[in-house]
Coordinates of C-alpha atoms in Angstrom, one line a residue:
M1 CA 24.7 -46.5 12.1
K2 CA 25.6 -43.5 12.6
N3 CA 25.8 -40.9 10.4
P4 CA 27.8 -38.2 10.9
I5 CA 26.9 -35.1 8.3
A6 CA 23.2 -35.4 9.7
E7 CA 25.4 -35.3 13.4
R8 CA 27.2 -32.4 12.5
I9 CA 23.9 -30.6 11.3
T10 CA 21.7 -31.7 14.7
D11 CA 25.2 -30.2 16.3
F12 CA 25.0 -26.8 14.9
L13 CA 21.2 -25.8 14.5
K14 CA 20.0 -27.0 18.1
H15 CA 22.1 -24.0 19.0
Y16 CA 19.8 -21.8 16.8
P17 CA 15.8 -21.1 17.0
P18 CA 13.3 -22.8 16.6
F19 CA 15.7 -25.6 16.5
S20 CA 16.5 -25.0 19.9
S21 CA 13.0 -26.4 21.1
L22 CA 12.9 -30.0 19.4
E23 CA 14.3 -33.0 21.1
Y24 CA 18.1 -34.0 19.6
S25 CA 15.9 -37.6 18.6
K26 CA 13.6 -35.1 16.5
L27 CA 16.2 -32.5 15.0
L28 CA 19.0 -35.7 14.2
E29 CA 16.1 -36.9 12.0
I30 CA 15.4 -34.3 10.3
A31 CA 19.3 -32.4 9.6
K32 CA 18.6 -37.1 7.5
T33 CA 16.4 -35.2 5.4
C34 CA 18.7 -32.1 4.5
R35 CA 20.8 -31.1 1.9
V36 CA 24.5 -29.3 1.6
L37 CA 25.2 -26.6 -0.1
Y38 CA 27.3 -24.6 -1.4
L39 CA 27.1 -21.2 -2.7
E40 CA 30.6 -18.8 -4.1
K41 CA 31.1 -14.6 -4.1
N42 CA 27.6 -14.4 -5.4
Q43 CA 25.7 -17.2 -6.6
T44 CA 22.0 -17.2 -6.2
L45 CA 19.9 -19.5 -4.1
F46 CA 16.4 -18.0 -5.2
K47 CA 15.6 -14.5 -7.8
I48 CA 12.7 -12.5 -7.4
N49 CA 9.5 -14.6 -8.5
D50 CA 11.8 -17.8 -8.8
P51 CA 9.1 -20.8 -8.0
T52 CA 8.9 -22.0 -4.3
H53 CA 11.3 -24.2 -3.6
A54 CA 10.9 -27.1 -1.4
F55 CA 13.2 -26.7 1.7
F56 CA 13.3 -23.3 3.3
Y57 CA 17.5 -22.5 3.9
V58 CA 19.9 -22.2 7.0
V59 CA 22.9 -20.1 6.9
A60 CA 25.5 -22.3 8.6
S61 CA 28.4 -20.0 7.2
G62 CA 29.1 -17.4 5.6
A63 CA 26.0 -14.4 4.4
I64 CA 23.2 -14.6 2.2
G65 CA 22.3 -11.0 0.9
L66 CA 18.2 -10.4 0.1
S67 CA 17.5 -7.7 -2.2
V68 CA 14.7 -5.9 -4.1
T69 CA 14.2 -4.4 -6.8
S70 CA 13.9 -1.1 -7.6
D71 CA 12.9 0.7 -10.6
T72 CA 15.5 -1.4 -12.4
D73 CA 18.2 -1.7 -9.5
D74 CA 18.9 -4.2 -6.9
V75 CA 18.1 -3.6 -3.2
L76 CA 19.5 -5.1 -0.5
I77 CA 17.6 -5.0 2.4
D78 CA 19.1 -7.1 4.9
K79 CA 22.1 -10.6 5.6
C80 CA 21.6 -13.7 6.9
D81 CA 24.4 -15.1 8.6
E82 CA 24.4 -17.4 10.9
G83 CA 22.7 -19.9 12.1
D84 CA 20.0 -17.1 10.0
I85 CA 16.8 -18.8 8.6
L86 CA 15.5 -17.9 4.7
G87 CA 13.3 -19.2 2.2
L88 CA 10.3 -19.0 4.6
R89 CA 7.2 -18.3 2.0
P90 CA 6.5 -22.0 1.3
F91 CA 5.4 -22.7 4.2
F92 CA 3.3 -19.4 4.0
A93 CA 2.1 -18.7 0.9
K94 CA 1.3 -20.5 -2.6
N95 CA 3.2 -17.9 -5.3
N96 CA 6.5 -17.3 -5.9
Y97 CA 10.0 -15.0 -4.1
L98 CA 8.8 -11.6 -3.6
M99 CA 13.6 -11.1 -2.7
T100 CA 16.1 -12.5 -5.2
A101 CA 18.6 -14.3 -1.8
K102 CA 22.4 -13.6 -3.3
A103 CA 25.4 -15.6 -1.3
R104 CA 27.7 -12.0 -0.7
E105 CA 30.8 -15.2 0.4
E106 CA 31.6 -18.1 0.4
S107 CA 29.0 -20.1 1.9
I108 CA 27.7 -23.0 2.8
V109 CA 23.9 -23.2 3.6
Y110 CA 21.0 -26.3 4.5
A111 CA 18.3 -26.5 2.4
I112 CA 15.8 -28.6 4.5
P113 CA 13.3 -30.4 3.2
I114 CA 9.8 -28.5 4.2
E115 CA 7.3 -31.7 4.1
T116 CA 9.7 -33.2 6.7
F117 CA 9.4 -29.9 8.7
K118 CA 6.4 -29.5 9.4
P119 CA 4.7 -32.7 11.2
Y120 CA 6.8 -31.0 14.0
V121 CA 6.1 -28.2 13.1
A122 CA 1.7 -29.0 14.0
E123 CA 3.3 -30.7 17.5
N124 CA 5.2 -27.9 18.5
P125 CA 3.7 -24.6 19.4
A126 CA 7.1 -22.3 20.2
V127 CA 8.4 -23.6 16.5
L128 CA 4.6 -23.2 14.6
S129 CA 4.7 -19.7 16.4
F130 CA 8.8 -18.8 14.9
L131 CA 8.1 -19.4 12.6
L132 CA 5.5 -17.3 12.2
E133 CA 6.4 -14.3 13.4
S134 CA 9.1 -14.6 11.2
F135 CA 6.9 -14.5 8.4
A136 CA 4.4 -12.3 9.5
S137 CA 7.0 -9.2 10.7
N138 CA 8.8 -10.6 7.3
T139 CA 12.2 -10.4 10.1
R140 CA 15.6 -13.1 9.2
N141 CA 15.0 -14.0 13.1
P142 CA 11.3 -11.8 15.3
Y143 CA 13.9 -13.0 18.4
D144 CA 17.1 -10.8 17.1
K145 CA 16.8 -7.8 19.7
N146 CA 19.7 -6.1 17.4
N147 CA 17.3 -6.3 14.2
K148 CA 13.9 -7.6 15.3
G149 CA 10.8 -5.4 13.4
K150 CA 12.9 -5.1 10.8
L151 CA 11.0 -5.2 7.7
I152 CA 11.9 -7.6 4.6
S153 CA 9.9 -6.5 2.0
E154 CA 9.3 -5.0 -2.0
N155 CA 9.6 -2.4 -1.5
V156 CA 11.9 -0.7 1.0
I157 CA 9.4 2.6 2.7
Y158 CA 7.4 0.1 4.6
N159 CA 7.5 -0.2 8.1
D160 CA 6.7 -3.4 9.9
Q161 CA 3.4 -2.6 10.9
N162 CA 2.1 -2.7 7.5
A163 CA 3.2 -6.2 7.4
E164 CA 0.6 -6.2 10.3
I165 CA -2.0 -4.8 8.1
Q166 CA -1.9 -7.5 6.4
Y167 CA -1.1 -10.4 8.0
Y168 CA -4.1 -9.9 11.0
Q169 CA -7.5 -7.8 9.2
P170 CA -9.0 -10.8 8.2
I171 CA -9.8 -12.2 5.6
K172 CA -12.1 -12.3 2.8
Y173 CA -13.5 -16.0 1.8
T174 CA -16.7 -17.5 0.5
R175 CA -19.8 -17.0 2.3
N176 CA -22.1 -19.1 1.9
P177 CA -20.7 -22.0 -0.2
I178 CA -22.2 -24.6 -2.0
T179 CA -22.7 -28.4 -0.3
A180 CA -23.4 -32.2 -0.8
T181 CA -24.5 -34.6 1.5
P182 CA -23.5 -37.7 2.1
V183 CA -25.6 -39.9 -0.4
D184 CA -25.1 -37.7 -3.6
I185 CA -23.5 -39.2 -6.6
V186 CA -19.2 -38.5 -7.1
K187 CA -19.9 -38.1 -10.6
F188 CA -22.9 -35.3 -9.8
V189 CA -20.6 -33.7 -8.1
A190 CA -17.9 -33.3 -10.4
Q191 CA -20.2 -32.4 -12.2
T192 CA -21.4 -29.6 -10.1
M193 CA -18.2 -28.7 -8.6
A194 CA -16.7 -27.9 -12.7
S195 CA -20.2 -25.6 -13.5
S196 CA -19.4 -24.0 -10.0
K197 CA -15.8 -23.7 -11.0
I198 CA -15.3 -24.6 -8.0
G199 CA -11.9 -26.2 -6.1
S200 CA -13.4 -28.0 -2.7
I201 CA -17.5 -28.8 -1.6
I202 CA -17.6 -29.5 2.0
I203 CA -20.4 -32.4 2.6
H204 CA -22.7 -32.1 5.5
E205 CA -25.7 -33.0 7.3
D206 CA -28.1 -31.2 8.5
R207 CA -26.4 -28.1 7.5
K208 CA -23.1 -29.2 9.6
P209 CA -20.1 -29.6 8.3
I210 CA -19.0 -33.8 8.8
G211 CA -16.2 -33.2 5.4
I212 CA -14.5 -31.6 2.6
V213 CA -14.3 -33.3 -1.0
T214 CA -11.6 -30.9 -2.9
D215 CA -10.2 -31.3 -6.8
K216 CA -6.9 -34.0 -4.8
D217 CA -9.5 -36.3 -3.8
L218 CA -11.0 -36.6 -7.1
R219 CA -7.7 -37.6 -9.0
S220 CA -5.8 -39.5 -6.7
K221 CA -9.4 -41.8 -5.8
I222 CA -11.1 -41.4 -8.9
A223 CA -8.8 -40.4 -12.5
T224 CA -6.7 -43.0 -9.9
G225 CA -9.8 -46.1 -10.1
L226 CA -9.5 -46.4 -6.7
Y227 CA -13.8 -45.6 -6.7
S228 CA -16.1 -45.3 -9.3
I229 CA -17.6 -42.3 -10.1
D230 CA -20.6 -43.1 -10.0
V231 CA -19.7 -44.7 -5.3
T232 CA -21.6 -42.1 -3.1
I233 CA -20.0 -38.9 -2.1
D234 CA -18.5 -40.1 1.6
K235 CA -16.8 -42.6 0.2
I236 CA -13.9 -40.6 -1.0
M237 CA -14.1 -37.5 0.9
S238 CA -12.3 -35.7 4.1
S239 CA -13.2 -35.9 7.5
P240 CA -13.2 -34.8 9.9
V241 CA -13.1 -31.3 8.7
I242 CA -11.6 -28.2 10.2
T243 CA -13.8 -25.8 11.3
V244 CA -13.4 -22.3 12.3
A245 CA -15.1 -19.3 13.4
D246 CA -16.0 -16.1 11.6
N247 CA -13.5 -13.0 11.4
L248 CA -10.2 -15.0 11.6
S249 CA -7.8 -12.7 10.3
I250 CA -4.7 -14.2 7.8
A251 CA -2.2 -15.5 9.6
E252 CA -4.5 -17.3 12.4
A253 CA -5.8 -19.0 8.9
Q254 CA -2.6 -19.4 8.2
I255 CA -1.6 -21.1 11.1
M256 CA -4.9 -23.7 11.0
M257 CA -3.9 -24.6 8.2
L258 CA 0.3 -25.7 9.0
K259 CA -1.0 -26.7 12.3
H260 CA -3.3 -28.7 10.1
N261 CA -2.0 -30.4 7.0
V262 CA -5.9 -28.8 5.2
S263 CA -5.7 -26.8 2.0
H264 CA -9.3 -26.3 3.2
L265 CA -11.3 -25.3 6.5
C266 CA -14.6 -24.5 6.8
V267 CA -16.0 -21.4 8.8
T268 CA -19.8 -22.2 10.5
K269 CA -21.1 -20.1 13.5
D270 CA -19.5 -20.3 16.0
G271 CA -16.1 -22.7 14.7
T272 CA -17.5 -26.0 16.1
N273 CA -18.7 -28.9 13.5
D274 CA -22.0 -28.6 15.9
S275 CA -22.6 -25.5 13.8
E276 CA -24.3 -24.5 10.3
I277 CA -21.6 -23.5 8.0
T278 CA -21.2 -20.3 6.7
G279 CA -18.3 -19.9 4.5
I280 CA -15.3 -21.8 3.5
I281 CA -11.2 -20.3 3.6
T282 CA -9.4 -22.4 0.6
E283 CA -5.1 -21.2 0.1
H284 CA -6.4 -19.4 -3.3
D285 CA -8.5 -16.5 -0.3
I286 CA -5.0 -16.9 1.8
V287 CA -3.1 -16.3 -1.3
V288 CA -5.5 -13.4 -2.5
A289 CA -4.9 -11.6 0.7
Q290 CA -1.3 -12.1 -0.1
A291 CA -2.2 -9.3 -2.7
N292 CA -3.6 -6.2 -1.5
N293 CA 0.0 -5.2 0.6
P294 CA 2.5 -2.5 -0.1
G295 CA 4.9 -4.1 -2.2
V296 CA 2.7 -6.5 -4.9
L297 CA 0.8 -3.5 -5.4
L298 CA 3.8 -1.9 -7.1
K299 CA 5.0 -4.5 -8.4
Q300 CA 2.0 -5.1 -10.4
S301 CA 2.3 -1.5 -11.3
K302 CA 5.6 -1.5 -12.8
R303 CA 4.8 -4.5 -14.4
A304 CA 1.2 -3.1 -16.1
Q305 CA 1.0 -3.4 -19.6
K306 CA -3.1 -2.6 -19.4
S307 CA -5.3 0.1 -18.5
A308 CA -6.6 -2.8 -16.8
D309 CA -3.8 -4.1 -15.5
L310 CA -3.4 -0.4 -13.7
K311 CA -7.5 -0.6 -13.1
E312 CA -7.3 -3.3 -11.0
V313 CA -4.8 -2.4 -8.9
R314 CA -6.1 0.7 -7.2
E315 CA -9.5 -1.0 -6.7
K316 CA -7.0 -3.0 -5.0
L317 CA -6.0 -0.4 -3.2
V318 CA -9.2 0.4 -2.6
D319 CA -9.3 -2.1 0.1
L320 CA -5.2 -2.1 1.6
I321 CA -7.3 0.9 2.5
Q322 CA -10.5 0.2 4.0
H323 CA -8.3 -2.3 6.3
S324 CA -5.8 -0.3 6.8
L325 CA -8.4 2.5 8.2
D326 CA -10.9 -0.4 10.5
K327 CA -7.4 -1.6 11.8
N328 CA -6.6 1.7 13.4
V329 CA -3.4 2.6 10.6
P330 CA -2.3 6.1 11.6
I331 CA -4.1 8.4 8.5
N332 CA -0.3 9.7 7.3
H333 CA 1.1 6.0 7.3
I334 CA -1.6 4.9 5.1
T335 CA -1.1 8.2 3.3
S336 CA 2.3 7.7 2.8
I337 CA 1.5 3.6 1.3
V338 CA -1.1 5.0 -1.7
G339 CA 1.5 8.3 -2.8
E340 CA 3.6 5.9 -3.3
I341 CA 1.5 3.4 -5.3
N342 CA -0.8 6.4 -6.6
L343 CA 2.7 7.5 -8.3
A344 CA 3.7 3.9 -9.7
I345 CA 0.1 4.1 -10.7
T346 CA 0.3 7.1 -12.5
K347 CA 4.9 6.2 -13.7
R348 CA 3.8 3.4 -15.2
A349 CA 1.3 4.4 -17.3
I350 CA 3.3 7.4 -18.9
E351 CA 6.2 4.2 -19.6
L352 CA 2.7 2.7 -21.6
A353 CA 2.4 5.9 -22.8
I354 CA 5.9 6.1 -24.0
K355 CA 5.1 3.5 -26.3
K356 CA 2.3 3.4 -28.7
M357 CA 3.8 6.9 -29.7
D358 CA 5.0 7.0 -33.0
T359 CA 9.4 8.6 -31.3
L360 CA 10.6 8.7 -28.6
P361 CA 10.8 12.2 -26.1
P362 CA 12.4 14.8 -28.8
A363 CA 13.0 16.8 -25.0
Q364 CA 13.9 15.6 -21.2
F365 CA 11.4 16.0 -19.4
A366 CA 9.6 15.3 -15.7
W367 CA 5.9 15.1 -15.0
I368 CA 4.7 16.5 -12.0
N369 CA 1.4 15.7 -9.6
I370 CA -0.2 19.1 -8.6
G371 CA -3.0 20.0 -5.6
S372 CA -3.5 16.3 -3.9
Q373 CA -1.9 14.5 -5.7
G374 CA 1.1 16.2 -5.9
R375 CA 0.9 16.1 -1.4
K376 CA -0.3 12.7 -1.1
E377 CA -3.0 13.1 0.2
Q378 CA -5.7 11.5 -2.7
L379 CA -7.0 8.6 -0.8
L380 CA -10.5 8.4 -2.5
L381 CA -10.4 8.9 -6.1
T382 CA -11.4 11.7 -7.2
D383 CA -9.8 14.0 -10.3
Q384 CA -6.7 14.1 -12.1
D385 CA -4.3 17.8 -11.6
N386 CA -1.2 16.9 -13.0
A387 CA 1.1 19.4 -15.5
I388 CA 4.2 18.7 -18.1
V389 CA 8.3 20.0 -17.4
F390 CA 10.7 20.5 -21.0
E391 CA 14.0 21.1 -20.8
D392 CA 14.4 24.8 -23.0
V393 CA 15.0 23.4 -27.1
E394 CA 15.3 26.1 -29.6
E395 CA 12.9 28.6 -30.7
E396 CA 12.7 26.5 -34.7
K397 CA 11.6 23.1 -32.6
Y398 CA 9.6 24.7 -29.7
D399 CA 5.8 23.8 -30.9
A400 CA 7.0 20.9 -32.2
V401 CA 8.3 19.3 -29.2
K402 CA 5.5 20.8 -27.3
N403 CA 3.1 18.9 -30.2
Y404 CA 4.5 16.0 -28.9
F405 CA 4.1 15.7 -25.3
I406 CA 0.2 17.6 -25.9
D407 CA -0.3 14.2 -27.4
L408 CA 2.0 11.9 -24.7
A409 CA 0.2 14.0 -21.5
E410 CA -3.7 13.4 -23.6
K411 CA -2.7 9.2 -23.9
V412 CA -1.2 9.5 -20.4
T413 CA -4.9 11.1 -18.6
R414 CA -6.7 8.9 -20.7
T415 CA -5.3 6.2 -19.2
L416 CA -5.9 7.8 -15.5
N417 CA -9.2 8.3 -16.8
K418 CA -10.2 5.0 -16.7
I419 CA -8.7 4.2 -14.3
G420 CA -10.9 5.8 -12.2
Y421 CA -9.1 9.4 -12.7
E422 CA -11.8 11.7 -13.3
Y423 CA -10.6 15.1 -16.0
C424 CA -10.3 17.9 -13.3
P425 CA -13.3 19.6 -14.7
N426 CA -11.1 23.3 -14.7
Q427 CA -8.9 21.5 -17.7
M428 CA -5.9 21.2 -14.9
M429 CA -4.1 18.9 -17.0
A430 CA -1.2 18.5 -18.4
S431 CA -3.1 17.8 -22.1
N432 CA -3.9 21.6 -21.4
P433 CA -1.2 23.1 -23.2
L434 CA -1.6 25.8 -20.1
W435 CA -0.2 23.0 -18.3
C436 CA 2.7 21.3 -20.3
K437 CA 5.9 24.1 -20.8
S438 CA 9.8 24.9 -20.7
V439 CA 11.7 25.8 -17.9
S440 CA 11.7 28.5 -19.4
D441 CA 8.1 29.3 -19.4
W442 CA 6.9 27.4 -16.4
Q443 CA 10.1 30.3 -14.4
H444 CA 8.3 32.7 -16.1
Q445 CA 4.0 31.8 -15.1
F446 CA 5.5 31.3 -11.4
K447 CA 6.9 35.0 -11.2
G448 CA 4.3 36.3 -13.0
W449 CA 1.9 34.8 -10.2
I450 CA 4.7 35.6 -7.3
N451 CA 5.5 39.0 -7.9
A452 CA 2.0 40.2 -10.0
P453 CA 0.0 38.4 -8.1
A454 CA -3.8 40.1 -8.1
E455 CA -3.1 41.3 -12.2
K456 CA -2.2 37.1 -12.1
G457 CA -4.6 35.3 -10.7
V458 CA -2.3 34.0 -8.6
L459 CA -4.9 32.9 -5.6
N460 CA -6.5 30.6 -8.5
N461 CA -3.6 28.4 -9.3
T462 CA -2.6 27.7 -5.9
I463 CA -2.8 24.5 -7.2
F464 CA 0.4 24.3 -8.9
F465 CA 2.7 25.3 -5.9
D466 CA 1.7 21.7 -3.9
Y467 CA 3.6 18.7 -7.0
D468 CA 5.4 16.3 -6.4
F469 CA 8.1 15.5 -9.1
V470 CA 6.2 11.8 -10.9
Y471 CA 8.6 11.0 -13.6
G472 CA 11.9 11.7 -16.2
N473 CA 14.6 14.5 -14.9
E474 CA 14.3 15.8 -11.2
D475 CA 16.7 18.3 -12.3
L476 CA 14.1 20.6 -14.0
V477 CA 11.9 20.2 -11.5
D478 CA 14.4 21.2 -8.5
T479 CA 15.3 24.2 -11.4
I480 CA 11.5 25.8 -11.2
S481 CA 11.9 25.0 -7.2
T482 CA 15.0 27.0 -6.9
T483 CA 12.8 30.0 -8.6
I484 CA 9.7 30.2 -7.2
V485 CA 12.5 29.7 -3.4
E486 CA 14.2 32.5 -5.0
E487 CA 10.6 35.2 -6.3
T488 CA 8.9 34.5 -2.9
D489 CA 11.9 34.7 0.1
K490 CA 10.4 38.4 1.9
N491 CA 8.1 39.0 -0.5
E492 CA 5.7 40.4 1.1
L493 CA 2.9 41.2 -1.4
F494 CA 3.3 37.7 -2.4
F495 CA 2.9 36.5 1.0
A496 CA -0.4 39.7 2.4
Y497 CA -2.2 38.4 -1.1
L498 CA -1.8 34.9 0.0
G499 CA -2.3 35.1 3.9
A500 CA -5.8 37.0 3.1
D501 CA -7.2 34.0 0.9
A502 CA -5.9 31.8 3.4
L503 CA -8.2 33.6 5.8
K504 CA -10.8 33.6 3.9
N505 CA -12.6 30.5 5.4
P506 CA -12.4 31.0 9.4
P507 CA -12.7 27.8 11.4
P508 CA -16.4 26.5 10.5
L509 CA -18.9 27.1 13.8
G510 CA -21.7 29.6 14.1
F511 CA -21.9 32.5 17.7
F512 CA -23.8 28.7 19.3
R513 CA -21.1 26.9 18.3
Q514 CA -23.3 25.5 15.5
F515 CA -21.2 24.4 12.5
L516 CA -22.2 25.9 9.1
V517 CA -23.1 23.6 7.2
E518 CA -24.8 24.2 3.3
N519 CA -27.5 26.9 3.0
D520 CA -29.2 25.9 -0.6
G521 CA -27.6 23.7 -3.9
E522 CA -26.6 19.1 -4.0
H523 CA -25.5 19.5 -0.9
K524 CA -27.8 22.0 0.6
D525 CA -27.6 21.1 5.1
T526 CA -24.8 18.8 4.7
F527 CA -20.7 19.7 6.2
D528 CA -18.3 20.5 3.5
L529 CA -15.3 18.9 4.5
K530 CA -12.8 20.5 2.2
G531 CA -13.5 23.7 1.8
R532 CA -14.4 25.2 5.2
A533 CA -11.8 22.6 7.5
L534 CA -9.3 20.4 5.3
M535 CA -8.8 24.0 3.4
P536 CA -7.2 26.2 6.1
L537 CA -5.0 24.0 7.0
I538 CA -3.8 22.5 3.8
D539 CA -3.1 27.0 2.7
A540 CA -2.0 27.5 6.1
A541 CA 0.5 24.6 5.6
R542 CA 1.7 26.0 1.9
I543 CA 2.4 29.7 2.8
L544 CA 4.3 28.8 5.8
S545 CA 6.4 27.2 4.0
L546 CA 6.8 29.0 1.0
S547 CA 7.4 31.8 3.9
K548 CA 9.8 29.4 5.3
G549 CA 11.9 28.4 2.1
I550 CA 10.3 24.8 3.1
K551 CA 11.6 23.1 0.1
N552 CA 10.6 19.2 -2.4
I553 CA 7.8 19.8 0.4
S554 CA 4.6 19.0 -0.7
N555 CA 2.6 16.9 2.4
T556 CA 0.8 19.0 4.7
I557 CA 1.2 17.3 7.9
S558 CA 5.1 16.8 6.5
R559 CA 5.2 20.9 5.4
Y560 CA 3.5 21.5 10.1
S561 CA 6.2 18.9 11.2
K562 CA 8.7 20.6 9.2
L563 CA 7.5 24.1 10.0
A564 CA 7.4 22.5 14.6
E565 CA 11.3 22.2 13.8
L566 CA 11.5 25.4 12.5
E567 CA 9.7 27.6 14.8
P568 CA 9.9 25.8 18.3
Q569 CA 7.8 28.9 19.2
N570 CA 4.9 27.7 17.4
A571 CA 5.3 24.0 17.6
T572 CA 2.3 22.5 19.5
I573 CA -0.1 24.9 17.3
Y574 CA 1.9 23.2 14.5
E575 CA 1.7 19.7 15.6
S576 CA -1.6 20.6 16.6
C577 CA -2.9 21.4 13.1
A578 CA -0.9 18.2 11.7
D579 CA -2.9 16.2 13.6
A580 CA -6.5 18.2 13.3
F581 CA -6.1 17.4 9.5
A582 CA -4.7 13.6 9.6
E583 CA -8.7 13.4 12.1
L584 CA -10.3 15.0 9.3
L585 CA -8.6 12.8 6.4
K586 CA -10.0 10.4 8.2
F587 CA -13.0 11.8 8.3
R588 CA -13.3 12.5 4.7
T589 CA -11.8 9.2 3.4
E590 CA -14.2 7.0 6.0
E591 CA -17.2 9.2 4.1
G592 CA -16.0 8.4 0.5
L593 CA -15.7 5.0 1.5
K594 CA -18.6 3.7 3.0
N595 CA -20.5 6.3 0.0
E596 CA -19.0 5.8 -3.2
T597 CA -17.8 9.1 -3.6
D598 CA -15.2 12.3 -2.7
G599 CA -16.1 12.4 0.6
R600 CA -16.6 16.0 1.0
Y601 CA -19.4 16.7 2.4
L602 CA -20.5 15.6 5.9
N603 CA -23.7 14.7 6.9
L604 CA -23.7 16.1 10.0
T605 CA -27.5 14.0 10.9
E606 CA -25.3 10.5 10.3
L607 CA -22.8 11.0 13.0
S608 CA -22.7 10.0 16.9
K609 CA -22.2 12.5 19.4
L610 CA -18.8 11.5 19.9
D611 CA -18.2 12.1 16.2
K612 CA -19.0 15.7 16.2
V613 CA -16.8 16.6 19.5
K614 CA -13.5 15.8 17.6
L615 CA -14.9 17.3 14.6
K616 CA -15.5 20.7 16.5
N617 CA -12.3 20.2 18.6
D618 CA -10.3 20.0 14.9
F619 CA -11.4 23.2 14.5
Q620 CA -9.2 25.4 17.3
P621 CA -6.0 24.7 15.0
I622 CA -7.6 26.3 12.1
N623 CA -7.9 30.1 14.5
D624 CA -4.9 29.0 16.4
I625 CA -3.1 29.2 12.5
Q626 CA -4.1 31.5 11.2
E627 CA -3.5 33.7 13.9
V628 CA -0.3 33.0 13.1
I629 CA -0.9 34.1 9.9
K630 CA -2.4 38.1 10.7
N631 CA 0.8 37.7 12.7
K632 CA 3.8 36.4 11.1
F633 CA 2.3 38.7 7.6
Q634 CA -0.1 41.7 9.7
L635 CA -2.5 41.5 7.6
T636 CA -5.2 42.6 10.2
Y637 CA -5.8 45.4 7.9
F638 CA -7.4 42.4 5.0
T639 CA -9.5 40.2 7.0

């Protein structure tokens, strides 16, 4: 008997990938199980954090908008039109939806049952490839020429390269898992699983896998009475077990699980079942791996309820940085992502601190990060540097308002310290009354630094010229930025002092091109990567940006990019400085992650010859940029 609705669905689907790869008869069988959904304008199909559905969806007519939440606003990031697929998450992940799907006009959507479609995916590589590429690249259609590579993620600042970080990095899994032999009794195997808090156990002979038993087997075969709890484990095991080789990526693990319709993979020495067991991969491992993607970490930051929650995010961020470096992702992309997540962590710490205060803030204020945090160059867990700007208030209220913000800052800095950001040894923190001021006081402070640099010690406080707005009223920060631009404009004395300071550290090579290392102290014979190589480039970018009146750009690489745009005659030098800074920052980050330090001091004996050559090549731009500073500010006599 004909089914006109199913035939109509089939005739529609056959024109769009991946359905176009299927035979008409098979597509018709799928269509018979589909549901047809009618959505009115603004009706929601699924929302962020909803549990995943048993269906994925194809737009038959109309348009479905996909949006994420940025702070409290819904941000539309894509629109699915006729033939586009959405809601693929249940195929590849068990955690909830990461976006909202809502009809932008009256729409008809076909809901295709995932369980019905899975067998066709497993037997058709073209279909599997399409779905995996769609999900892994976060595109609604990887073959869409107009939108290829367009990101659909938690935060719209990320590009498809970050999706590659997530899905093509090696998956972490349990090594040397607990195993059982086929003659072990179910009862004792179950007790072992319970005491070890594991959901599966591999059955082996001579350390070679022959089967697997999961919680599901115990429920469906033992709890139902199908088998006695006293039988041997081989009676209820699933066999054969799916085996894979080491160094499997997340994407590859997802493919294997989907292809074989399993939730566990056994890792062996050579990837076959005739080889020794070395590990086990579970669906949970895939979910955990996905939890380290930037969008998820941002979401976790926003929802954190205590410092321990934020500490967990920061620890996951370390893994993200390491994986990004392993994948050779450009360091400027890493700093951009990490900077946003660090900012989100700080912002949430402030929100939690405000909740702990007896009253709401008595005046408008802004929290700013300064130094490396202000430049969004803090990849390692170094100390915190921050400040507070609050609006001008009546003189009689000033002390009370300032004391409120100092108390607030103490709570915030304490939380940040618990997360892992050490207190600044020089007390350059918002909890220090010196760095918690009204707008007018901050304007006065900067005017003093700028117009009397020698007297006011601006050279010790250049850190305050590298700041980034974090929370509150950004207009207060803009007011200070305007003051800095006005006061530094054509201020020859200020730039003379600042320029001389920027020239204090020449390229760190001796007469015979040997590295200049520390002569004594705790770090004797090591190379000070921060002081001798990174800081000269940071200082140069700062003074040149200030001299050009560049506002709201504090990141060193971004500063050099802007300078190259404004001064084409020096563009080659600025671009070389940006490249050198990026490589030096990568050196420091790798050193810090390897030794769990701030990465400042390099042991040159541990570097390869190639790395030493790279380092020395990065020093030439320091010489070039210092020559630019000498000429621009006529500093021959200062040096």
